[in-house]
Coordinates of C-alpha atoms in Angstrom, one line a residue:
M1 CA 0.0 0.0 0.0
S2 CA 1.6 3.3 -1.2
Q3 CA 1.4 6.4 0.9
V4 CA -0.7 9.3 -0.4
P5 CA 1.3 12.6 -0.7
Q6 CA 0.4 15.1 2.0
G7 CA -0.6 17.7 -0.7
R8 CA -3.1 15.3 -2.3
Q9 CA -4.5 14.4 1.1
L10 CA -5.1 18.1 2.0
A11 CA -6.7 18.7 -1.4
A12 CA -9.0 15.7 -1.1
I13 CA -10.3 17.0 2.3
T14 CA -10.6 20.7 1.5
L15 CA -12.2 20.4 -1.9
P16 CA -15.7 19.0 -0.7
V17 CA -15.6 21.3 2.3
A18 CA -15.1 24.4 0.1
L19 CA -17.7 23.3 -2.4
A20 CA -20.2 22.6 0.4
L21 CA -19.6 26.0 2.0
A22 CA -19.9 27.8 -1.4
A23 CA -23.1 25.9 -2.3
V24 CA -24.8 26.6 1.0
G25 CA -23.7 30.3 1.0
A26 CA -24.9 30.8 -2.6
G27 CA -28.2 28.9 -2.0
A28 CA -29.0 31.1 1.0
Q29 CA -29.2 34.1 -1.3
S30 CA -31.8 32.4 -3.5
A31 CA -35.4 33.1 -2.7
L32 CA -36.3 29.7 -4.3
L33 CA -34.0 27.7 -2.1
A34 CA -34.1 29.7 1.1
P35 CA -37.6 30.8 2.3
E36 CA -38.2 34.1 4.0
G37 CA -37.6 34.2 7.8
L38 CA -34.8 31.6 7.5
L39 CA -33.1 33.0 10.6
G40 CA -36.2 32.4 12.7
H41 CA -35.9 28.6 12.2
G42 CA -32.7 28.1 14.2
A43 CA -34.4 25.7 16.7
A44 CA -35.8 23.7 13.8
A45 CA -32.4 23.5 12.2
G46 CA -30.9 22.4 15.5
G47 CA -33.5 19.7 16.0
L48 CA -32.9 18.5 12.4
V49 CA -29.2 18.1 13.2
L50 CA -30.1 15.8 16.1
L51 CA -32.6 13.8 14.1
V52 CA -30.1 13.3 11.3
A53 CA -27.4 12.2 13.7
A54 CA -29.7 9.7 15.5
A55 CA -31.2 8.2 12.4
S56 CA -27.8 8.1 10.4
L57 CA -26.3 5.8 13.1
H58 CA -28.4 2.9 11.8
R59 CA -26.7 1.7 8.6
P60 CA -27.2 -2.1 8.3
L61 CA -25.8 -2.1 4.8
G62 CA -22.6 -0.3 5.8
G63 CA -21.2 2.6 3.8
S64 CA -20.8 6.2 4.8
G65 CA -24.1 7.7 3.7
L66 CA -26.8 9.2 5.9
G67 CA -28.9 6.0 5.9
L68 CA -32.2 6.7 7.5
G69 CA -30.9 10.2 8.3
T70 CA -32.5 11.3 5.0
L71 CA -36.0 10.8 6.5
P72 CA -36.6 14.5 7.6
L73 CA -34.8 16.1 4.7
V74 CA -37.8 16.4 2.2
L75 CA -39.9 17.9 4.9
A76 CA -37.2 20.3 5.9
F77 CA -36.7 21.6 2.4
G78 CA -40.0 23.4 2.4
W79 CA -39.8 24.4 6.1
I80 CA -36.2 25.8 6.6
G81 CA -34.9 25.8 3.0
V82 CA -32.4 23.8 1.1
P83 CA -29.2 25.5 2.3
A84 CA -30.2 25.2 6.0
A85 CA -31.2 21.5 5.4
A86 CA -27.9 20.7 3.7
A87 CA -25.9 22.4 6.5
A88 CA -27.9 20.5 9.1
A89 CA -27.4 17.2 7.3
G90 CA -23.6 17.8 7.2
L91 CA -23.5 18.7 10.9
G92 CA -25.8 15.8 11.8
S93 CA -23.5 13.4 9.8
S94 CA -20.4 14.8 11.6
L95 CA -22.1 14.3 15.0
G96 CA -23.2 10.8 14.2
Q97 CA -19.8 9.7 13.0
A98 CA -18.1 11.3 16.0
L99 CA -20.5 9.5 18.4
E100 CA -19.9 6.2 16.6
R101 CA -16.1 6.7 16.8
R102 CA -16.4 7.5 20.5
W103 CA -18.6 4.5 21.3
S104 CA -16.6 2.1 19.2
K105 CA -13.4 2.5 21.3
N106 CA -14.5 0.0 23.9
A107 CA -16.7 -2.1 21.6
P108 CA -15.9 -5.8 21.4
E109 CA -16.6 -5.6 17.6
P110 CA -14.3 -3.0 16.1
P111 CA -15.6 -0.9 13.2
P112 CA -14.2 -1.4 9.7
E113 CA -12.6 2.1 9.8
R114 CA -11.9 4.5 12.6
R115 CA -12.1 7.9 10.9
S116 CA -10.0 10.9 11.9
T117 CA -11.6 14.3 12.4
A118 CA -10.4 15.4 9.0
R119 CA -12.0 12.4 7.3
I120 CA -15.3 13.0 9.2
A121 CA -15.3 16.6 8.0
E122 CA -14.6 15.4 4.4
S123 CA -17.4 12.9 4.5
A124 CA -19.9 15.3 6.1
A125 CA -19.1 17.9 3.4
Q126 CA -19.7 15.3 0.6
L127 CA -23.1 14.5 2.1
A128 CA -24.0 18.1 2.5
L129 CA -23.3 18.6 -1.2
A130 CA -25.4 15.6 -2.1
V131 CA -28.3 16.9 0.1
F132 CA -28.0 20.4 -1.5
A133 CA -28.1 18.9 -5.0
G134 CA -31.1 16.7 -4.1
G135 CA -32.9 19.5 -2.4
S136 CA -32.3 21.9 -5.3
V137 CA -33.8 19.5 -7.8
F138 CA -36.7 18.9 -5.4
R139 CA -37.5 22.6 -5.0
L140 CA -37.2 23.2 -8.8
L141 CA -39.7 20.4 -9.5
A142 CA -42.1 21.1 -6.7
P143 CA -42.9 24.8 -6.4
D144 CA -45.3 25.9 -3.7
G145 CA -48.9 24.9 -4.3
G146 CA -48.1 21.8 -6.4
G147 CA -50.2 18.6 -6.1
D148 CA -49.4 15.1 -5.0
D149 CA -48.1 14.2 -8.4
A150 CA -45.8 17.1 -8.6
L151 CA -44.5 16.3 -5.0
A152 CA -43.9 12.6 -6.0
L153 CA -42.0 13.7 -9.2
A154 CA -40.0 16.2 -7.2
A155 CA -39.1 13.7 -4.5
G156 CA -38.0 11.1 -7.1
G157 CA -35.9 13.6 -9.0
G158 CA -34.3 14.9 -5.8
G159 CA -33.6 11.4 -4.6
L160 CA -31.8 10.5 -7.9
A161 CA -29.8 13.8 -7.7
Y162 CA -28.8 13.0 -4.1
L163 CA -27.8 9.5 -5.1
A164 CA -25.7 10.7 -8.1
V165 CA -23.7 13.3 -6.1
A166 CA -23.4 10.9 -3.0
A167 CA -21.9 8.3 -5.3
L168 CA -19.8 10.7 -7.3
M169 CA -18.0 12.5 -4.5
P170 CA -16.1 9.4 -3.0
W171 CA -14.9 8.6 -6.6
V172 CA -13.6 12.2 -6.9
S173 CA -11.9 11.9 -3.6
L174 CA -10.0 8.8 -4.8
R175 CA -9.1 10.5 -8.0
V176 CA -7.7 13.5 -6.2
R177 CA -5.6 11.2 -4.0
A178 CA -4.5 9.3 -7.2
I179 CA -5.8 6.0 -5.8
S180 CA -7.1 3.4 -8.3
R181 CA -9.7 1.1 -6.8
R182 CA -12.1 -1.2 -8.7
G183 CA -15.7 -1.7 -7.8
V184 CA -16.2 1.7 -6.1
A185 CA -19.6 2.2 -7.7
E186 CA -21.0 -1.2 -6.7
A187 CA -19.7 -0.7 -3.2
L188 CA -21.4 2.6 -2.9
L189 CA -24.8 2.0 -4.5
V190 CA -25.8 -0.9 -2.2
P191 CA -25.6 1.1 1.1
L192 CA -27.0 4.2 -0.6
S193 CA -30.2 2.3 -1.4
L194 CA -31.0 2.8 2.3
D195 CA -30.6 6.5 1.8
L196 CA -33.2 6.4 -1.0
L197 CA -35.6 4.5 1.2
G198 CA -35.3 7.2 3.8
W199 CA -35.8 9.8 1.1
A200 CA -39.0 8.1 -0.1
V201 CA -40.4 7.8 3.5
G202 CA -39.6 11.5 3.9
A203 CA -41.6 12.3 0.8
I204 CA -44.6 10.5 2.2
L205 CA -44.2 12.4 5.4
A206 CA -44.1 15.7 3.4
A207 CA -47.4 14.7 1.8
V208 CA -48.8 14.0 5.3
A209 CA -47.7 17.5 6.4
A210 CA -49.5 19.0 3.4
T211 CA -52.8 17.3 4.3
S212 CA -52.7 16.8 8.1
G213 CA -50.4 19.5 9.3
L214 CA -46.8 19.9 10.2
A215 CA -47.2 18.7 13.8
L216 CA -48.2 15.2 12.9
A217 CA -45.5 14.8 10.2
S218 CA -42.9 16.1 12.7
A219 CA -44.0 13.6 15.3
L220 CA -43.7 10.8 12.8
V221 CA -40.2 11.9 11.8
I222 CA -39.1 12.0 15.5
A223 CA -40.6 8.5 16.0
F224 CA -38.8 7.1 12.9
A225 CA -35.5 8.7 14.1
L226 CA -35.8 7.2 17.5
L227 CA -36.7 3.8 16.1
A228 CA -33.6 4.0 13.9
F229 CA -31.4 4.9 16.9
E230 CA -32.9 2.0 18.9
A231 CA -32.2 -0.4 16.0
Y232 CA -28.6 0.8 16.0
R233 CA -28.3 0.3 19.8
N234 CA -29.8 -3.2 19.6
A235 CA -27.5 -4.1 16.7
R236 CA -24.5 -3.0 18.8
Q237 CA -25.6 -5.1 21.8
T238 CA -26.3 -8.1 19.5
A239 CA -22.9 -7.8 18.0
S240 CA -21.3 -7.5 21.4
S241 CA -23.1 -10.6 22.7
R242 CA -22.2 -12.5 19.6
R243 CA -18.6 -11.5 19.8
W244 CA -18.3 -12.4 23.5
A245 CA -20.0 -15.8 22.8
T246 CA -17.5 -16.4 20.0
D247 CA -14.6 -15.4 22.2
L248 CA -15.8 -17.7 25.0
E249 CA -16.0 -20.5 22.5
A250 CA -12.5 -19.7 21.2
V251 CA -11.1 -19.8 24.8
T252 CA -12.8 -23.2 25.4
R253 CA -11.5 -24.6 22.1
A254 CA -8.0 -23.2 22.8
S255 CA -7.9 -24.9 26.2
A256 CA -9.1 -28.2 24.7
R257 CA -6.5 -28.1 22.0
I258 CA -3.7 -27.4 24.5
R259 CA -5.0 -30.2 26.8
G260 CA -4.9 -32.6 23.9
A261 CA -1.4 -31.5 22.8
S262 CA 1.9 -33.4 23.1
G263 CA 3.4 -33.7 26.6
E264 CA 6.8 -32.8 25.3
L265 CA 7.9 -29.5 26.7
A266 CA 8.9 -27.8 23.4
G267 CA 5.6 -29.0 21.8
L268 CA 3.6 -27.6 24.7
V269 CA 5.3 -24.2 24.3
V270 CA 4.5 -24.3 20.6
D271 CA 0.9 -25.0 21.3
I272 CA 0.7 -22.1 23.8
A273 CA 2.3 -19.7 21.4
T274 CA -0.1 -20.8 18.6
E275 CA -3.2 -20.3 20.8
C276 CA -2.0 -16.9 21.9
E277 CA -1.5 -15.9 18.3
R278 CA -5.1 -16.9 17.5
V279 CA -6.2 -14.3 20.1
V280 CA -3.6 -11.5 20.0
P281 CA -1.5 -10.2 17.1
Y282 CA 1.7 -10.2 19.0
S283 CA 5.2 -9.5 17.6
F284 CA 7.3 -11.2 20.3
L285 CA 6.4 -13.8 22.9
E286 CA 8.4 -15.0 25.9
L287 CA 7.4 -17.9 28.2
R288 CA 9.3 -18.5 31.3
L289 CA 8.6 -21.9 32.8
E290 CA 9.3 -22.9 36.4
G291 CA 9.5 -26.4 37.9
L292 CA 9.1 -28.3 34.5
S293 CA 12.8 -29.2 33.9
P294 CA 14.4 -32.3 35.4
H295 CA 16.3 -30.2 38.0
K296 CA 13.4 -27.6 38.4
A297 CA 15.6 -24.8 36.9
P298 CA 13.6 -22.0 35.1
Q299 CA 13.5 -22.4 31.4
V300 CA 12.8 -19.5 28.9
W301 CA 11.4 -19.9 25.4
S302 CA 10.6 -17.1 23.0
T303 CA 9.5 -16.5 19.5
G304 CA 9.5 -13.4 17.2
P305 CA 7.9 -12.2 14.0
E306 CA 9.4 -15.2 12.1
R307 CA 7.7 -17.5 14.5
L308 CA 10.8 -19.7 15.2
L309 CA 10.8 -21.1 18.8
T310 CA 14.1 -20.6 20.5
P311 CA 15.2 -21.5 24.1
R312 CA 16.3 -18.0 25.1
P313 CA 14.8 -14.7 26.2
A314 CA 13.0 -12.5 23.7
A315 CA 14.9 -9.6 22.1
P316 CA 12.3 -7.2 20.7
D317 CA 13.2 -4.1 18.8
P318 CA 13.0 -0.7 20.6
F319 CA 9.8 0.2 18.8
P320 CA 7.1 -1.6 16.7
P321 CA 7.8 -1.7 13.0
A322 CA 6.5 1.0 10.7
L323 CA 3.0 0.6 9.1
P324 CA 1.8 1.9 5.7
G325 CA 0.4 5.4 5.8
F326 CA 0.8 8.0 8.5
H327 CA 0.9 6.7 12.0
R328 CA 2.2 8.1 15.3
R329 CA 5.1 6.0 16.6
K330 CA 4.2 4.4 19.9
D331 CA 6.0 2.2 22.4
W332 CA 5.2 -1.5 22.6
R333 CA 2.1 -2.6 24.5
V334 CA 3.5 -5.3 26.8
L335 CA 1.0 -7.9 28.1
D336 CA 2.2 -9.6 31.3
F337 CA 0.6 -12.7 32.8
A338 CA 1.8 -14.6 35.9
L339 CA 0.8 -18.3 35.4
S340 CA 0.2 -20.1 38.7
S341 CA -2.0 -22.6 40.4
D342 CA -1.1 -23.6 44.0
R343 CA 2.5 -22.7 43.1
P344 CA 4.2 -20.5 40.5
L345 CA 4.3 -22.2 37.1
G346 CA 5.7 -19.5 34.8
H347 CA 5.4 -16.1 33.3
L348 CA 3.9 -15.1 29.9
R349 CA 4.9 -11.9 28.2
L350 CA 3.8 -10.6 24.8
W351 CA 5.0 -7.5 22.9
C352 CA 2.1 -6.1 20.8
D353 CA 1.8 -3.2 18.4
P354 CA -0.7 -0.8 20.1
R355 CA -1.9 0.3 16.7
R356 CA -3.1 -3.3 15.8
L357 CA -4.3 -4.4 19.3
E358 CA -8.0 -4.2 20.2
P359 CA -9.1 -3.9 23.8
S360 CA -11.2 -7.0 23.5
Q361 CA -8.2 -9.0 22.4
A362 CA -6.3 -8.2 25.5
E363 CA -9.3 -9.1 27.6
L364 CA -9.7 -12.4 25.7
L365 CA -6.1 -13.3 26.4
S366 CA -6.7 -12.6 30.1
A367 CA -9.5 -15.1 30.0
L368 CA -7.2 -17.6 28.3
A369 CA -4.4 -17.2 30.9
P370 CA -6.0 -19.4 33.6
Q371 CA -6.4 -22.1 31.0
L372 CA -2.7 -21.8 30.1
A373 CA -1.8 -22.1 33.8
A374 CA -4.0 -25.2 34.2
T375 CA -2.3 -26.8 31.2
L376 CA 1.1 -26.1 32.6
D377 CA 0.0 -27.5 36.0
R378 CA -1.2 -30.7 34.3
A379 CA 2.1 -30.9 32.4
R380 CA 4.0 -30.5 35.7
L381 CA 2.0 -33.2 37.4
D382 CA 2.3 -35.5 34.4
R383 CA 6.0 -34.9 34.3
E384 CA 6.4 -35.7 38.0
A385 CA 4.4 -38.9 37.5
R386 CA 6.4 -40.0 34.5
L387 CA 10.0 -38.8 35.3
D388 CA 12.5 -39.5 38.0
P389 CA 13.1 -36.2 39.8
L390 CA 16.9 -36.7 40.1
T391 CA 17.8 -37.8 36.6
G392 CA 14.9 -36.6 34.4
L393 CA 14.6 -40.1 32.9
A394 CA 11.4 -42.1 32.9
A395 CA 10.3 -43.4 36.3
R396 CA 9.9 -47.2 37.1
R397 CA 6.1 -47.2 36.9
F398 CA 6.1 -45.5 33.5
L399 CA 8.8 -47.9 32.2
D400 CA 6.8 -50.9 33.3
S401 CA 3.8 -49.6 31.3
R402 CA 5.8 -48.8 28.2
L403 CA 7.6 -52.1 28.3
A404 CA 4.4 -54.0 28.4
E405 CA 3.0 -52.0 25.5
S406 CA 6.1 -52.5 23.4
Y407 CA 6.2 -56.3 24.1
Q408 CA 2.6 -56.7 23.1
R409 CA 3.1 -54.7 20.0
A410 CA 6.1 -56.9 19.0
V411 CA 4.1 -60.0 19.6
D412 CA 1.0 -58.9 17.7
G413 CA 2.9 -57.3 14.7
G414 CA 6.1 -59.2 14.6
A415 CA 8.2 -56.0 15.1
A416 CA 11.7 -56.2 16.7
M417 CA 12.5 -54.7 20.1
A418 CA 15.4 -54.8 22.6
V419 CA 16.1 -54.1 26.2
A420 CA 19.4 -52.9 27.7
L421 CA 19.9 -53.0 31.5
C422 CA 22.7 -50.7 32.7
D423 CA 24.5 -50.6 36.0
L424 CA 27.2 -48.2 37.2
D425 CA 30.3 -50.1 38.4
H426 CA 31.4 -49.7 42.0
F427 CA 28.7 -47.1 42.7
K428 CA 28.6 -48.0 46.5
S429 CA 32.2 -47.1 46.8
I430 CA 31.6 -43.7 45.2
N431 CA 28.9 -42.9 47.8
D432 CA 31.0 -44.2 50.7
T433 CA 34.1 -42.3 49.6
W434 CA 32.8 -39.0 48.3
G435 CA 29.2 -38.8 49.7
H436 CA 25.8 -39.0 48.2
G437 CA 26.1 -35.6 46.6
V438 CA 28.8 -36.9 44.3
G439 CA 26.8 -40.1 43.7
D440 CA 23.8 -38.0 42.6
Q441 CA 26.0 -36.1 40.2
A442 CA 27.3 -39.3 38.8
L443 CA 23.7 -40.6 38.3
A444 CA 22.7 -37.3 36.6
E445 CA 25.6 -37.3 34.2
T446 CA 25.0 -40.9 33.3
A447 CA 21.4 -40.1 32.6
R448 CA 22.5 -37.2 30.3
V449 CA 24.6 -39.7 28.4
L450 CA 21.7 -42.1 28.0
L451 CA 19.4 -39.3 26.7
A452 CA 22.1 -38.2 24.2
E453 CA 23.3 -41.5 22.9
A454 CA 20.2 -43.8 23.0
G455 CA 18.5 -42.5 19.8
A456 CA 15.0 -41.2 18.9
R457 CA 13.3 -44.6 19.0
S458 CA 14.3 -45.4 22.6
L459 CA 13.0 -44.7 26.1
A460 CA 15.6 -44.4 28.9
G461 CA 14.5 -44.7 32.5
R462 CA 15.8 -45.2 36.0
W463 CA 15.2 -48.8 37.0
G464 CA 16.3 -48.4 40.6
G465 CA 19.3 -47.2 42.5
E466 CA 22.2 -47.0 40.1
E467 CA 20.5 -49.2 37.5
F468 CA 19.1 -47.8 34.2
L469 CA 16.9 -49.5 31.6
L470 CA 16.9 -48.6 27.9
L471 CA 13.8 -49.7 25.8
L472 CA 14.5 -49.7 22.1
D473 CA 11.4 -50.1 19.8
E474 CA 11.8 -51.5 16.2
C475 CA 15.5 -52.2 16.9
S476 CA 17.4 -55.4 16.2
S477 CA 19.8 -57.1 18.6
S478 CA 22.8 -55.9 16.7
E479 CA 21.6 -52.3 16.6
A480 CA 20.8 -52.4 20.3
L481 CA 24.3 -53.8 21.1
A482 CA 25.9 -51.0 19.1
A483 CA 23.8 -48.3 21.0
A484 CA 24.7 -49.9 24.3
E485 CA 28.4 -49.9 23.4
R486 CA 28.2 -46.1 22.6
I487 CA 26.7 -45.5 26.0
R488 CA 29.4 -47.5 27.7
H489 CA 32.1 -45.7 25.8
A490 CA 30.6 -42.2 26.6
V491 CA 30.3 -42.9 30.3
E492 CA 33.9 -44.2 30.4
H493 CA 35.1 -40.8 29.0
L494 CA 33.0 -38.5 31.2
Q495 CA 35.1 -35.8 32.8
L496 CA 34.0 -35.6 36.4
E497 CA 35.7 -34.3 39.5
A498 CA 35.2 -35.0 43.3
E499 CA 36.8 -32.5 45.6
G500 CA 39.3 -31.5 42.9
E501 CA 40.3 -35.1 42.0
P502 CA 39.2 -36.8 38.8
L503 CA 36.4 -39.3 39.1
R504 CA 36.3 -42.1 36.6
L505 CA 33.0 -43.8 35.9
T506 CA 32.4 -47.1 34.2
I507 CA 29.2 -49.0 33.4
S508 CA 28.2 -52.5 32.6
I509 CA 25.4 -53.3 30.2
G510 CA 23.3 -56.4 29.4
V511 CA 21.3 -56.4 26.2
V512 CA 18.6 -58.8 24.9
G513 CA 16.6 -58.7 21.7
F514 CA 13.2 -60.0 20.9
P515 CA 12.2 -62.1 19.0
E516 CA 15.8 -63.3 18.4
V517 CA 15.7 -64.6 22.0
F518 CA 12.3 -65.9 23.0
A519 CA 10.7 -64.4 26.2
G520 CA 7.3 -65.3 27.6
G521 CA 6.6 -61.7 28.7
P522 CA 8.2 -58.3 29.4
E523 CA 9.4 -59.5 32.9
E524 CA 11.2 -62.4 31.4
L525 CA 12.8 -60.1 28.8
V526 CA 14.2 -57.9 31.6
D527 CA 15.4 -61.0 33.4
L528 CA 17.4 -62.1 30.3
A529 CA 18.9 -58.6 30.1
D530 CA 19.8 -58.9 33.8
R531 CA 21.6 -62.2 33.2
A532 CA 23.7 -60.6 30.5
L533 CA 24.4 -57.7 32.9
Y534 CA 25.5 -60.2 35.6
E535 CA 27.8 -61.9 33.2
A536 CA 29.4 -58.6 32.2
K537 CA 30.0 -57.8 35.9
R538 CA 31.4 -61.3 36.4
R539 CA 33.9 -60.8 33.5
G540 CA 35.4 -57.7 35.0
R541 CA 32.8 -54.9 34.5
N542 CA 33.0 -52.0 32.0
L543 CA 31.6 -54.4 29.4
T544 CA 28.6 -54.7 27.1
L545 CA 27.2 -58.2 26.4
L546 CA 24.3 -59.3 24.2
H547 CA 22.3 -62.4 25.4
L548 CA 22.2 -65.0 22.6
G549 CA 20.4 -67.7 24.6
R550 CA 21.6 -71.0 26.1
G551 CA 24.2 -69.3 28.2
R552 CA 25.9 -67.6 25.2
F553 CA 26.8 -63.9 25.0
R554 CA 28.3 -61.7 22.3
T555 CA 30.6 -58.7 22.9
A556 CA 30.5 -55.5 20.9
H557 CA 33.5 -56.8 19.0
G558 CA 31.7 -60.0 17.9
E559 CA 33.4 -62.4 20.3
V560 CA 31.0 -65.1 21.6
L561 CA 31.3 -65.9 25.3
V562 CA 29.8 -69.0 27.0
D563 CA 28.8 -69.2 30.6
P564 CA 30.2 -72.5 31.9
D565 CA 27.6 -72.6 34.7
A566 CA 24.7 -72.3 32.3
P567 CA 22.5 -75.5 31.9
A568 CA 23.5 -77.6 28.9
A569 CA 21.2 -77.7 25.9
P570 CA 19.0 -80.7 26.0
E571 CA 20.1 -83.6 23.8
P572 CA 17.8 -84.1 20.8
P573 CA 15.8 -87.3 21.0
R574 CA 17.1 -90.4 19.2
L575 CA 14.6 -91.8 16.8
F576 CA 16.7 -94.9 15.8
A577 CA 18.9 -96.9 18.1

């Protein structure tokens, strides 16, 4: 969207204002258009301004015309004259637009355009010109003393003249601004049809005044204007109720979507950022989480205009970016929400452009904040139930459940799976020599290696004490043995210190694959892995062994070892002596 030069903007605004002032001033000198005693009708002109303002607020077809504000004009042409009626119509239009702009500031349904004072004056002058043109034609075609036919002809001609000028002036404004826009005529004619309806009703009221007196016609005009204002007020309340109902439904759906989202922390943050964007057009978002990491250290996630999630604080620019057209530069509107339940869960902060933010959007986000806090609380409880608090690995209960599911899936579908049971060597001596604090550090570092080296298709968990279990889905025995050997090698090369002295860790691992080695259930599968672990311990520790069945084990280098204490394989039956 290109910016309009300031000179063209000024010309487009001053041109209709100057033409309207000139037309009203010249028309006031005409005996035909301005009846005698014009100055004595000041109260009537003031009342006309109020009637036009009240009736013009109701424009169900949109547009910027007078709408039903044209109702009292035909009657006013013969009472206070065309120039005064045109001036009153312009002032009434200005008052109506100003009131609508004022009332729409806190409305839940924002208007399609919030006009400045200069744009209101330009629109009012255009309508005053249209009313002057329509009134002039009406007065020329319906001289005093004419019959009903002459009045109907004059009202029709005046209405067409009003419609022509009201549709022409916005097109002239676009041409002065050098803006090319298609479909202007079609967009104007539909809402201006309501103006013609009001004009026709006004002609009927003028006929009523000619036969039954001005008092009855005036009372009917006031009643119609009040009904139009009441229709506008009801439409606003209906739109407000509809918008709040839609917002409430949006909050409900947003909370449901987040509740059904992935339990992974990064995925949860993405879901929260997405739901916030549905509500508020933010530029930067920062979410600080507390108590959701394995060691309960705060975590910070942020996203910017490119919508890339990063694990670091947000870094917004000093000011919002420039928008097309002329806009006053403003500071960021920062929305802060503390997320908590029975304990602090996090802090949500959004940087919004105040020129694009509606008050209802900020209120809707406030309604969504408790849902976000409840989601984080559920994630915390779920994480505490699933994960070991020291290492951040899966807890024993969660491991048992996943192990049973994987075994059943392998039995039903014939997929491969493997289990690796890991045990830190001489861990008791580490606790006895250096204390439980160093022992906890050793466990945490070993868990970090398991998470880094295990692979995407595995689940690592703490089986108990210094024992860890690795569940590998869709993984053959050879692949599981290679993964376990990588873990053993990484643990052996950990750089740890205890009171300034180097601390060397080693780990022994027993691996078993299914269905290469048959197991009657998940417990028996773990028992086979435990036998391989026991053999690795017996053969000197810091070793990885794969259970091959019948007391045979294979190292990571391909050497096959045999347990001499294992029961011998049963001798096959002899069919012939």
